[in-house]
Amino acid sequence: MMKTSLLRQAAASRVAFAARPVRMPLRASLAIRAAAPVHRPVTSLLRFYSSESAAHESAAPHQELVTRFADLPQLGVHERIVNAITKGMKYENMTDVQTMTVNSALAGKDVVAQAKTGTGKTLAFLVPIVQRIIAQDPELADRRRGKARADDIRAIIISPTRELAEQIGVEAQKLCQGTGVVVQTAVGGTQKHAMLRRTRFEGCHLMVGTPGRIHDLLSDPTTGIDAPRLGALVLDEADRMLDVGFKAELEQILKYLPSREDVPRQTLLYSATLPKNVVGLARQFIDPRNFEFVQTIKSDEVPTHERVPQFIVPCRGFENLAPTLLELIRRDVAKAKSNPDRLPFKAIVFLPTTASVMANSYIFRRLKYSDPTMPKILDIHSKLAQATRTRAAEEFRHSESAILFSSDVSARGMDFPNVTHVIQVHLPQDRDLYIHRIGRTGRAGKQGEAYIMVSDVEIPAARDRLPGLPIQRCTDFENASIDITQESELPPLFKEVQDAAHKAPFELLNDTYASYLGNAIRDVDRQDVVDEINNMAKYTWGMQEPPAVSPRLISQMGRRVSGLRALDGPSLRRGRTIGREFGDRDSYGRGGSRGGGRNFSGDGFDQMERAAREEGRPRYGGRGRGPSANF
DNA sequence: AAAAAAC
């Protein structure tokens, strides 16, 4: 009964789509519009949706929808696939997105689907895809070797990251276990030759991979890999795949696939976030006369989970972030230990650059030396060797308690079980990314909590970028509000972090500092970023002067930006600048040295910074449009 | 020098 009413709601939301006011980040919408102008007037597309949905309503009343995996054979799904799900994976009831898309996809329609994170989208596209492969070749329902070829791929699934492709590959493998359907994974950073040898030997019906490697394999005639009878194409994280940066590569891949006129092809597009014009963007991919737009998120609903409370932790400056993170980790590790009802502390910490991921994982790994309660520290980002990345993801997946420091490689789709905390340090690029990041917790009905830690100067941008989300201001952490410039001695957690940072290789912190600058080049108020990172270098890392950066980077920041120190400058010292006397009260704060000139603390820079803060002038990219968020 | 993604 419950299921039926949920479905009705969801079905109703499909009809309501035409009137749905869709919000998307300005930056993303501009980027997409620039990449692919929509030639059809939007109104006609919307009308088209309505009639399409209405037709579906009358043709297939939702009482007839199959909602249990065990009933899928009624729709022609092979018993072996069903057994893999009900006996192997032990799933019984389908989620809303599974019910609503599997039914349509099995009927042969293209599907564009949006559903919340962690609600089983992967299985929702795998079932119809694998069934379609078996329907084309009924003998594939039986396990047998020697039949599969490398040049007759029947379905391709494309994902935006390597780990996500691997994860989907594993799930597909489980589903195909009892059948003759062969799955291969094709991602960059792995040995192409080994993959080719395996694929030539075992064959491949279903290829899962990332765009670069798939394109590489298809475009290189010597690989022997081909898909002349391709029957299905899936874009997971479809909005990302259709975004600039990926779309061109997808179009390249299409060149090596048979045209839809020659070979009928089903296309499935899934994501937790879909811009209003996805269908326009995807028009090379989907069949405009035979597709279904499915939304299991109601039009007025926030696309995040009710059961994941979201908190924003405003910090006085960048220098407060790491100590506040340490405070949060210690508090919630202790909470989990003292309360048997809570899951062990398992967190993903998202940081804005690969260098900041490396530096913070180093610092927290160091902190663990003297703090046995600190969970295992792992890190993952694109600059690691692929084998290291894969190992980190696997280790985190299997850890009961751990902290994964991550770039946005893990933002989308990754299904790490029992993640209790998602902690974002600084702002994500856009609202959708925020939604995907927090979607790493609260999956499959589990609890979770989400924190975003930002500096006060980022608050206007946070309000601007994260409207309409149930984010509450959190003032629980004493390290967040400490004005370090007013302290006569380093507070304990600042001291611990500094001591750990002192042991870091100089280049690590130097690169992190520079990465913040690189990241800020497009920001509106770059001076704020410079002010903030200088305080971070000084008070979080305990440096005496800002790390020197290339003159070129300085000029990129603009001539009006002050407070940067040039590498190889004629009168400037280069090299390690971490002083020994940190922790000594005279080495930081207002009583610090007054060297004048470019000296880190004596040029009146701190006073300027404080004055600006007290004025409360809008900074750091905030557009000052009035309150759009309630924190 | 700024997520990600092929060699």
mmCIF file of N, CA and C in Angstrom, chain A residues 471-579:
data_model
loop_
_atom_site.group_PDB
_atom_site.id
_atom_site.type_symbol
_atom_site.label_atom_id
_atom_site.label_comp_id
_atom_site.label_asym_id
_atom_site.label_seq_id
_atom_site.Cartn_x
_atom_site.Cartn_y
_atom_site.Cartn_z
ATOM 1 N N ILE A 471 20.195 23.572 5.541
ATOM 2 C CA ILE A 471 21.484 23.653 6.224
ATOM 3 C C ILE A 471 21.345 24.539 7.463
ATOM 4 N N GLN A 472 21.758 23.993 8.607
ATOM 5 C CA GLN A 472 21.678 24.777 9.841
ATOM 6 C C GLN A 472 23.057 25.258 10.258
ATOM 7 N N ARG A 473 23.080 26.443 10.823
ATOM 8 C CA ARG A 473 24.330 26.974 11.349
ATOM 9 C C ARG A 473 24.714 26.188 12.601
ATOM 10 N N CYS A 474 25.955 25.808 12.691
ATOM 11 C CA CYS A 474 26.432 25.046 13.836
ATOM 12 C C CYS A 474 27.558 25.808 14.518
ATOM 13 N N THR A 475 27.361 26.096 15.804
ATOM 14 C CA THR A 475 28.379 26.865 16.541
ATOM 15 C C THR A 475 28.933 26.044 17.703
ATOM 16 N N ASP A 476 28.955 24.723 17.516
ATOM 17 C CA ASP A 476 29.379 23.828 18.593
ATOM 18 C C ASP A 476 30.877 23.840 18.883
ATOM 19 N N PHE A 477 31.661 24.340 17.938
ATOM 20 C CA PHE A 477 33.100 24.101 18.050
ATOM 21 C C PHE A 477 33.869 25.341 18.485
ATOM 22 N N GLU A 478 34.563 25.224 19.603
ATOM 23 C CA GLU A 478 35.227 26.418 20.131
ATOM 24 C C GLU A 478 36.392 26.862 19.261
ATOM 25 N N ASN A 479 37.030 25.916 18.580
ATOM 26 C CA ASN A 479 38.153 26.306 17.727
ATOM 27 C C ASN A 479 37.726 27.106 16.498
ATOM 28 N N ALA A 480 36.427 27.037 16.156
ATOM 29 C CA ALA A 480 35.949 27.764 14.986
ATOM 30 C C ALA A 480 35.962 29.268 15.207
ATOM 31 N N SER A 481 35.705 29.685 16.429
ATOM 32 C CA SER A 481 35.535 31.124 16.655
ATOM 33 C C SER A 481 36.747 31.788 17.305
ATOM 34 N N ILE A 482 37.767 31.024 17.578
ATOM 35 C CA ILE A 482 38.963 31.634 18.182
ATOM 36 C C ILE A 482 39.575 32.662 17.229
ATOM 37 N N ASP A 483 39.812 33.864 17.750
ATOM 38 C CA ASP A 483 40.557 34.848 16.966
ATOM 39 C C ASP A 483 42.024 34.675 17.332
ATOM 40 N N ILE A 484 42.711 33.959 16.479
ATOM 41 C CA ILE A 484 44.068 33.536 16.808
ATOM 42 C C ILE A 484 45.004 34.735 16.992
ATOM 43 N N THR A 485 44.662 35.838 16.332
ATOM 44 C CA THR A 485 45.537 37.012 16.456
ATOM 45 C C THR A 485 45.430 37.647 17.841
ATOM 46 N N GLN A 486 44.391 37.278 18.578
ATOM 47 C CA GLN A 486 44.196 37.842 19.918
ATOM 48 C C GLN A 486 44.699 36.923 21.030
ATOM 49 N N GLU A 487 45.158 35.752 20.648
ATOM 50 C CA GLU A 487 45.560 34.783 21.665
ATOM 51 C C GLU A 487 47.002 35.020 22.081
ATOM 52 N N SER A 488 47.244 34.879 23.364
ATOM 53 C CA SER A 488 48.615 35.087 23.816
ATOM 54 C C SER A 488 49.427 33.794 23.681
ATOM 55 N N GLU A 489 48.749 32.671 23.678
ATOM 56 C CA GLU A 489 49.471 31.455 23.310
ATOM 57 C C GLU A 489 48.591 30.547 22.468
ATOM 58 N N LEU A 490 49.239 29.693 21.717
ATOM 59 C CA LEU A 490 48.485 28.846 20.798
ATOM 60 C C LEU A 490 47.527 27.941 21.564
ATOM 61 N N PRO A 491 46.240 27.948 21.196
ATOM 62 C CA PRO A 491 45.298 27.008 21.802
ATOM 63 C C PRO A 491 45.746 25.574 21.495
ATOM 64 N N PRO A 492 45.380 24.611 22.358
ATOM 65 C CA PRO A 492 45.930 23.251 22.258
ATOM 66 C C PRO A 492 45.784 22.603 20.867
ATOM 67 N N LEU A 493 44.592 22.726 20.264
ATOM 68 C CA LEU A 493 44.427 22.037 18.983
ATOM 69 C C LEU A 493 45.209 22.720 17.859
ATOM 70 N N PHE A 494 45.322 24.024 17.939
ATOM 71 C CA PHE A 494 46.183 24.735 16.983
ATOM 72 C C PHE A 494 47.629 24.257 17.136
ATOM 73 N N LYS A 495 48.029 24.081 18.391
ATOM 74 C CA LYS A 495 49.394 23.631 18.675
ATOM 75 C C LYS A 495 49.624 22.231 18.096
ATOM 76 N N GLU A 496 48.673 21.358 18.320
ATOM 77 C CA GLU A 496 48.809 19.988 17.799
ATOM 78 C C GLU A 496 48.920 19.983 16.277
ATOM 79 N N VAL A 497 48.054 20.782 15.640
ATOM 80 C CA VAL A 497 48.072 20.818 14.177
ATOM 81 C C VAL A 497 49.402 21.396 13.674
ATOM 82 N N GLN A 498 49.845 22.474 14.315
ATOM 83 C CA GLN A 498 51.125 23.080 13.909
ATOM 84 C C GLN A 498 52.278 22.095 14.064
ATOM 85 N N ASP A 499 52.297 21.387 15.189
ATOM 86 C CA ASP A 499 53.379 20.425 15.411
ATOM 87 C C ASP A 499 53.398 19.355 14.316
ATOM 88 N N ALA A 500 52.200 18.920 13.933
ATOM 89 C CA ALA A 500 52.127 17.925 12.855
ATOM 90 C C ALA A 500 52.566 18.540 11.532
ATOM 91 N N ALA A 501 52.131 19.772 11.280
ATOM 92 C CA ALA A 501 52.467 20.425 10.010
ATOM 93 C C ALA A 501 53.964 20.688 9.898
ATOM 94 N N HIS A 502 54.604 20.941 11.040
ATOM 95 C CA HIS A 502 56.048 21.193 11.023
ATOM 96 C C HIS A 502 56.834 20.012 10.494
ATOM 97 N N LYS A 503 56.247 18.829 10.631
ATOM 98 C CA LYS A 503 56.960 17.638 10.178
ATOM 99 C C LYS A 503 56.705 17.363 8.695
ATOM 100 N N ALA A 504 55.780 18.111 8.127
ATOM 101 C CA ALA A 504 55.464 17.884 6.715
ATOM 102 C C ALA A 504 56.610 18.377 5.840
ATOM 103 N N PRO A 505 56.844 17.689 4.724
ATOM 104 C CA PRO A 505 57.838 18.195 3.771
ATOM 105 C C PRO A 505 57.427 19.593 3.327
ATOM 106 N N PHE A 506 58.405 20.451 3.184
ATOM 107 C CA PHE A 506 58.113 21.829 2.817
ATOM 108 C C PHE A 506 57.264 21.922 1.547
ATOM 109 N N GLU A 507 57.619 21.113 0.546
ATOM 110 C CA GLU A 507 56.922 21.215 -0.751
ATOM 111 C C GLU A 507 55.422 20.938 -0.616
ATOM 112 N N LEU A 508 55.095 20.063 0.316
ATOM 113 C CA LEU A 508 53.700 19.687 0.483
ATOM 114 C C LEU A 508 52.853 20.909 0.857
ATOM 115 N N LEU A 509 53.331 21.676 1.838
ATOM 116 C CA LEU A 509 52.590 22.856 2.266
ATOM 117 C C LEU A 509 52.712 23.961 1.227
ATOM 118 N N ASN A 510 53.892 24.070 0.647
ATOM 119 C CA ASN A 510 54.117 25.067 -0.384
ATOM 120 C C ASN A 510 53.176 24.840 -1.566
ATOM 121 N N ASP A 511 53.076 23.591 -2.000
ATOM 122 C CA ASP A 511 52.192 23.260 -3.113
ATOM 123 C C ASP A 511 50.727 23.511 -2.750
ATOM 124 N N THR A 512 50.392 23.231 -1.505
ATOM 125 C CA THR A 512 49.016 23.447 -1.070
ATOM 126 C C THR A 512 48.672 24.931 -1.119
ATOM 127 N N TYR A 513 49.602 25.730 -0.617
ATOM 128 C CA TYR A 513 49.434 27.181 -0.643
ATOM 129 C C TYR A 513 49.218 27.643 -2.090
ATOM 130 N N ALA A 514 50.109 27.203 -2.971
ATOM 131 C CA ALA A 514 50.004 27.603 -4.380
ATOM 132 C C ALA A 514 48.709 27.077 -5.008
ATOM 133 N N SER A 515 48.275 25.899 -4.602
ATOM 134 C CA SER A 515 47.060 25.332 -5.195
ATOM 135 C C SER A 515 45.833 26.171 -4.828
ATOM 136 N N TYR A 516 45.840 26.737 -3.620
ATOM 137 C CA TYR A 516 44.744 27.638 -3.236
ATOM 138 C C TYR A 516 44.727 28.865 -4.146
ATOM 139 N N LEU A 517 45.918 29.360 -4.484
ATOM 140 C CA LEU A 517 45.989 30.519 -5.381
ATOM 141 C C LEU A 517 45.465 30.142 -6.768
ATOM 142 N N GLY A 518 45.939 29.030 -7.274
ATOM 143 C CA GLY A 518 45.481 28.585 -8.581
ATOM 144 C C GLY A 518 43.973 28.419 -8.606
ATOM 145 N N ASN A 519 43.463 27.868 -7.530
ATOM 146 C CA ASN A 519 42.029 27.649 -7.391
ATOM 147 C C ASN A 519 41.245 28.955 -7.344
ATOM 148 N N ALA A 520 41.921 30.026 -6.883
ATOM 149 C CA ALA A 520 41.237 31.303 -6.660
ATOM 150 C C ALA A 520 41.340 32.254 -7.845
ATOM 151 N N ILE A 521 42.059 31.851 -8.897
ATOM 152 C CA ILE A 521 42.306 32.773 -10.004
ATOM 153 C C ILE A 521 41.003 33.333 -10.572
ATOM 154 N N ARG A 522 39.986 32.497 -10.621
ATOM 155 C CA ARG A 522 38.725 32.980 -11.200
ATOM 156 C C ARG A 522 37.808 33.627 -10.150
ATOM 157 N N ASP A 523 38.215 33.632 -8.887
ATOM 158 C CA ASP A 523 37.369 34.213 -7.844
ATOM 159 C C ASP A 523 37.266 35.728 -7.976
ATOM 160 N N VAL A 524 36.188 36.254 -7.457
ATOM 161 C CA VAL A 524 35.973 37.688 -7.559
ATOM 162 C C VAL A 524 36.968 38.441 -6.667
ATOM 163 N N ASP A 525 37.017 38.054 -5.408
ATOM 164 C CA ASP A 525 37.903 38.781 -4.505
ATOM 165 C C ASP A 525 39.112 37.930 -4.125
ATOM 166 N N ARG A 526 40.119 38.029 -4.968
ATOM 167 C CA ARG A 526 41.311 37.207 -4.748
ATOM 168 C C ARG A 526 42.120 37.692 -3.554
ATOM 169 N N GLN A 527 41.975 38.975 -3.226
ATOM 170 C CA GLN A 527 42.704 39.480 -2.066
ATOM 171 C C GLN A 527 42.281 38.743 -0.792
ATOM 172 N N ASP A 528 40.996 38.479 -0.696
ATOM 173 C CA ASP A 528 40.510 37.723 0.463
ATOM 174 C C ASP A 528 41.202 36.377 0.585
ATOM 175 N N VAL A 529 41.326 35.711 -0.555
ATOM 176 C CA VAL A 529 41.937 34.382 -0.536
ATOM 177 C C VAL A 529 43.390 34.494 -0.081
ATOM 178 N N VAL A 530 44.086 35.487 -0.609
ATOM 179 C CA VAL A 530 45.489 35.673 -0.215
ATOM 180 C C VAL A 530 45.574 35.954 1.287
ATOM 181 N N ASP A 531 44.730 36.840 1.770
ATOM 182 C CA ASP A 531 44.728 37.141 3.204
ATOM 183 C C ASP A 531 44.497 35.873 4.016
ATOM 184 N N GLU A 532 43.528 35.101 3.572
ATOM 185 C CA GLU A 532 43.149 33.907 4.325
ATOM 186 C C GLU A 532 44.243 32.840 4.282
ATOM 187 N N ILE A 533 44.802 32.603 3.102
ATOM 188 C CA ILE A 533 45.823 31.540 3.048
ATOM 189 C C ILE A 533 47.085 31.976 3.777
ATOM 190 N N ASN A 534 47.342 33.281 3.801
ATOM 191 C CA ASN A 534 48.506 33.735 4.579
ATOM 192 C C ASN A 534 48.299 33.438 6.062
ATOM 193 N N ASN A 535 47.089 33.664 6.539
ATOM 194 C CA ASN A 535 46.812 33.321 7.935
ATOM 195 C C ASN A 535 46.893 31.819 8.173
ATOM 196 N N MET A 536 46.469 31.061 7.185
ATOM 197 C CA MET A 536 46.549 29.604 7.325
ATOM 198 C C MET A 536 48.015 29.165 7.377
ATOM 199 N N ALA A 537 48.823 29.729 6.485
ATOM 200 C CA ALA A 537 50.257 29.397 6.471
ATOM 201 C C ALA A 537 50.887 29.755 7.816
ATOM 202 N N LYS A 538 50.456 30.871 8.356
ATOM 203 C CA LYS A 538 51.069 31.376 9.577
ATOM 204 C C LYS A 538 50.584 30.636 10.825
ATOM 205 N N TYR A 539 49.294 30.493 10.947
ATOM 206 C CA TYR A 539 48.757 29.993 12.223
ATOM 207 C C TYR A 539 48.419 28.503 12.217
ATOM 208 N N THR A 540 48.090 27.967 11.034
ATOM 209 C CA THR A 540 47.785 26.533 11.006
ATOM 210 C C THR A 540 49.057 25.734 10.769
ATOM 211 N N TRP A 541 49.891 26.260 9.861
ATOM 212 C CA TRP A 541 51.106 25.522 9.524
ATOM 213 C C TRP A 541 52.317 26.042 10.288
ATOM 214 N N GLY A 542 52.178 27.198 10.921
ATOM 215 C CA GLY A 542 53.272 27.744 11.719
ATOM 216 C C GLY A 542 54.429 28.317 10.915
ATOM 217 N N MET A 543 54.138 28.835 9.733
ATOM 218 C CA MET A 543 55.204 29.436 8.926
ATOM 219 C C MET A 543 55.446 30.868 9.361
ATOM 220 N N GLN A 544 56.680 31.327 9.170
ATOM 221 C CA GLN A 544 57.013 32.702 9.532
ATOM 222 C C GLN A 544 56.686 33.687 8.432
ATOM 223 N N GLU A 545 56.732 33.208 7.230
ATOM 224 C CA GLU A 545 56.389 34.065 6.106
ATOM 225 C C GLU A 545 55.677 33.193 5.085
ATOM 226 N N PRO A 546 54.936 33.838 4.182
ATOM 227 C CA PRO A 546 54.193 33.026 3.221
ATOM 228 C C PRO A 546 55.166 32.265 2.324
ATOM 229 N N PRO A 547 54.836 31.058 1.915
ATOM 230 C CA PRO A 547 55.689 30.353 0.972
ATOM 231 C C PRO A 547 55.828 31.179 -0.300
ATOM 232 N N ALA A 548 57.021 31.149 -0.891
ATOM 233 C CA ALA A 548 57.230 31.893 -2.135
ATOM 234 C C ALA A 548 56.548 31.162 -3.286
ATOM 235 N N VAL A 549 55.946 31.933 -4.169
ATOM 236 C CA VAL A 549 55.303 31.331 -5.339
ATOM 237 C C VAL A 549 55.854 31.978 -6.605
ATOM 238 N N SER A 550 55.602 31.338 -7.729
ATOM 239 C CA SER A 550 56.197 31.820 -8.975
ATOM 240 C C SER A 550 55.653 33.204 -9.330
ATOM 241 N N PRO A 551 56.524 34.065 -9.877
ATOM 242 C CA PRO A 551 56.080 35.419 -10.264
ATOM 243 C C PRO A 551 54.916 35.355 -11.244
ATOM 244 N N ARG A 552 54.913 34.303 -12.012
ATOM 245 C CA ARG A 552 53.829 34.169 -12.980
ATOM 246 C C ARG A 552 52.480 33.988 -12.291
ATOM 247 N N LEU A 553 52.495 33.185 -11.259
ATOM 248 C CA LEU A 553 51.266 32.964 -10.497
ATOM 249 C C LEU A 553 50.821 34.268 -9.836
ATOM 250 N N ILE A 554 51.802 35.010 -9.344
ATOM 251 C CA ILE A 554 51.467 36.283 -8.708
ATOM 252 C C ILE A 554 50.816 37.228 -9.713
ATOM 253 N N SER A 555 51.369 37.268 -10.929
ATOM 254 C CA SER A 555 50.783 38.186 -11.905
ATOM 255 C C SER A 555 49.386 37.721 -12.307
ATOM 256 N N GLN A 556 49.160 36.412 -12.294
ATOM 257 C CA GLN A 556 47.815 35.887 -12.577
ATOM 258 C C GLN A 556 46.792 36.356 -11.541
ATOM 259 N N MET A 557 47.278 36.544 -10.333
ATOM 260 C CA MET A 557 46.362 36.969 -9.279
ATOM 261 C C MET A 557 45.992 38.439 -9.450
ATOM 262 N N GLY A 558 46.754 39.148 -10.224
ATOM 263 C CA GLY A 558 46.458 40.556 -10.472
ATOM 264 C C GLY A 558 47.384 41.457 -9.687
ATOM 265 N N ARG A 559 47.676 42.620 -10.280
ATOM 266 C CA ARG A 559 48.655 43.514 -9.669
ATOM 267 C C ARG A 559 48.164 44.127 -8.365
ATOM 268 N N ARG A 560 46.851 44.182 -8.213
ATOM 269 C CA ARG A 560 46.327 44.852 -7.025
ATOM 270 C C ARG A 560 46.343 43.949 -5.790
ATOM 271 N N VAL A 561 46.658 42.686 -6.017
ATOM 272 C CA VAL A 561 46.676 41.758 -4.877
ATOM 273 C C VAL A 561 48.006 41.840 -4.138
ATOM 274 N N SER A 562 47.958 42.106 -2.844
ATOM 275 C CA SER A 562 49.196 42.217 -2.069
ATOM 276 C C SER A 562 49.312 41.069 -1.074
ATOM 277 N N GLY A 563 50.528 40.868 -0.583
ATOM 278 C CA GLY A 563 50.749 39.859 0.446
ATOM 279 C C GLY A 563 51.373 38.584 -0.070
ATOM 280 N N LEU A 564 51.709 38.563 -1.362
ATOM 281 C CA LEU A 564 52.346 37.361 -1.914
ATOM 282 C C LEU A 564 53.855 37.555 -1.990
ATOM 283 N N ARG A 565 54.566 36.471 -1.851
ATOM 284 C CA ARG A 565 56.021 36.509 -1.870
ATOM 285 C C ARG A 565 56.497 35.774 -3.118
ATOM 286 N N ALA A 566 57.384 36.433 -3.865
ATOM 287 C CA ALA A 566 57.802 35.866 -5.149
ATOM 288 C C ALA A 566 58.984 34.919 -5.004
ATOM 289 N N LEU A 567 58.891 33.830 -5.715
ATOM 290 C CA LEU A 567 59.992 32.877 -5.795
ATOM 291 C C LEU A 567 61.068 33.485 -6.691
ATOM 292 N N ASP A 568 62.359 33.338 -6.308
ATOM 293 C CA ASP A 568 63.466 33.835 -7.149
ATOM 294 C C ASP A 568 63.455 35.346 -7.323
ATOM 295 N N GLY A 569 62.721 36.024 -6.485
ATOM 296 C CA GLY A 569 62.751 37.476 -6.565
ATOM 297 C C GLY A 569 64.157 37.948 -6.219
ATOM 298 N N PRO A 570 64.614 39.072 -6.797
ATOM 299 C CA PRO A 570 65.999 39.514 -6.645
ATOM 300 C C PRO A 570 66.437 39.669 -5.188
ATOM 301 N N SER A 571 65.618 40.299 -4.373
ATOM 302 C CA SER A 571 66.071 40.538 -3.009
ATOM 303 C C SER A 571 65.421 39.591 -2.012
ATOM 304 N N LEU A 572 64.822 38.535 -2.566
ATOM 305 C CA LEU A 572 64.063 37.674 -1.658
ATOM 306 C C LEU A 572 64.745 36.341 -1.441
ATOM 307 N N ARG A 573 64.650 35.912 -0.219
ATOM 308 C CA ARG A 573 65.195 34.633 0.179
ATOM 309 C C ARG A 573 64.242 33.545 -0.304
ATOM 310 N N ARG A 574 64.787 32.447 -0.742
ATOM 311 C CA ARG A 574 63.873 31.332 -1.013
ATOM 312 C C ARG A 574 64.272 30.150 -0.141
ATOM 313 N N GLY A 575 63.393 29.207 -0.075
ATOM 314 C CA GLY A 575 63.725 28.012 0.689
ATOM 315 C C GLY A 575 62.774 27.824 1.841
ATOM 316 N N ARG A 576 63.142 26.982 2.737
ATOM 317 C CA ARG A 576 62.270 26.620 3.838
ATOM 318 C C ARG A 576 62.056 27.812 4.754
ATOM 319 N N THR A 577 60.805 28.106 5.025
ATOM 320 C CA THR A 577 60.552 29.292 5.827
ATOM 321 C C THR A 577 59.916 28.960 7.172
ATOM 322 N N ILE A 578 59.771 27.686 7.437
ATOM 323 C CA ILE A 578 59.176 27.335 8.719
ATOM 324 C C ILE A 578 60.172 27.647 9.834
ATOM 325 N N GLY A 579 59.768 28.468 10.735
ATOM 326 C CA GLY A 579 60.682 28.848 11.816
ATOM 327 C C GLY A 579 60.653 27.871 12.959
#
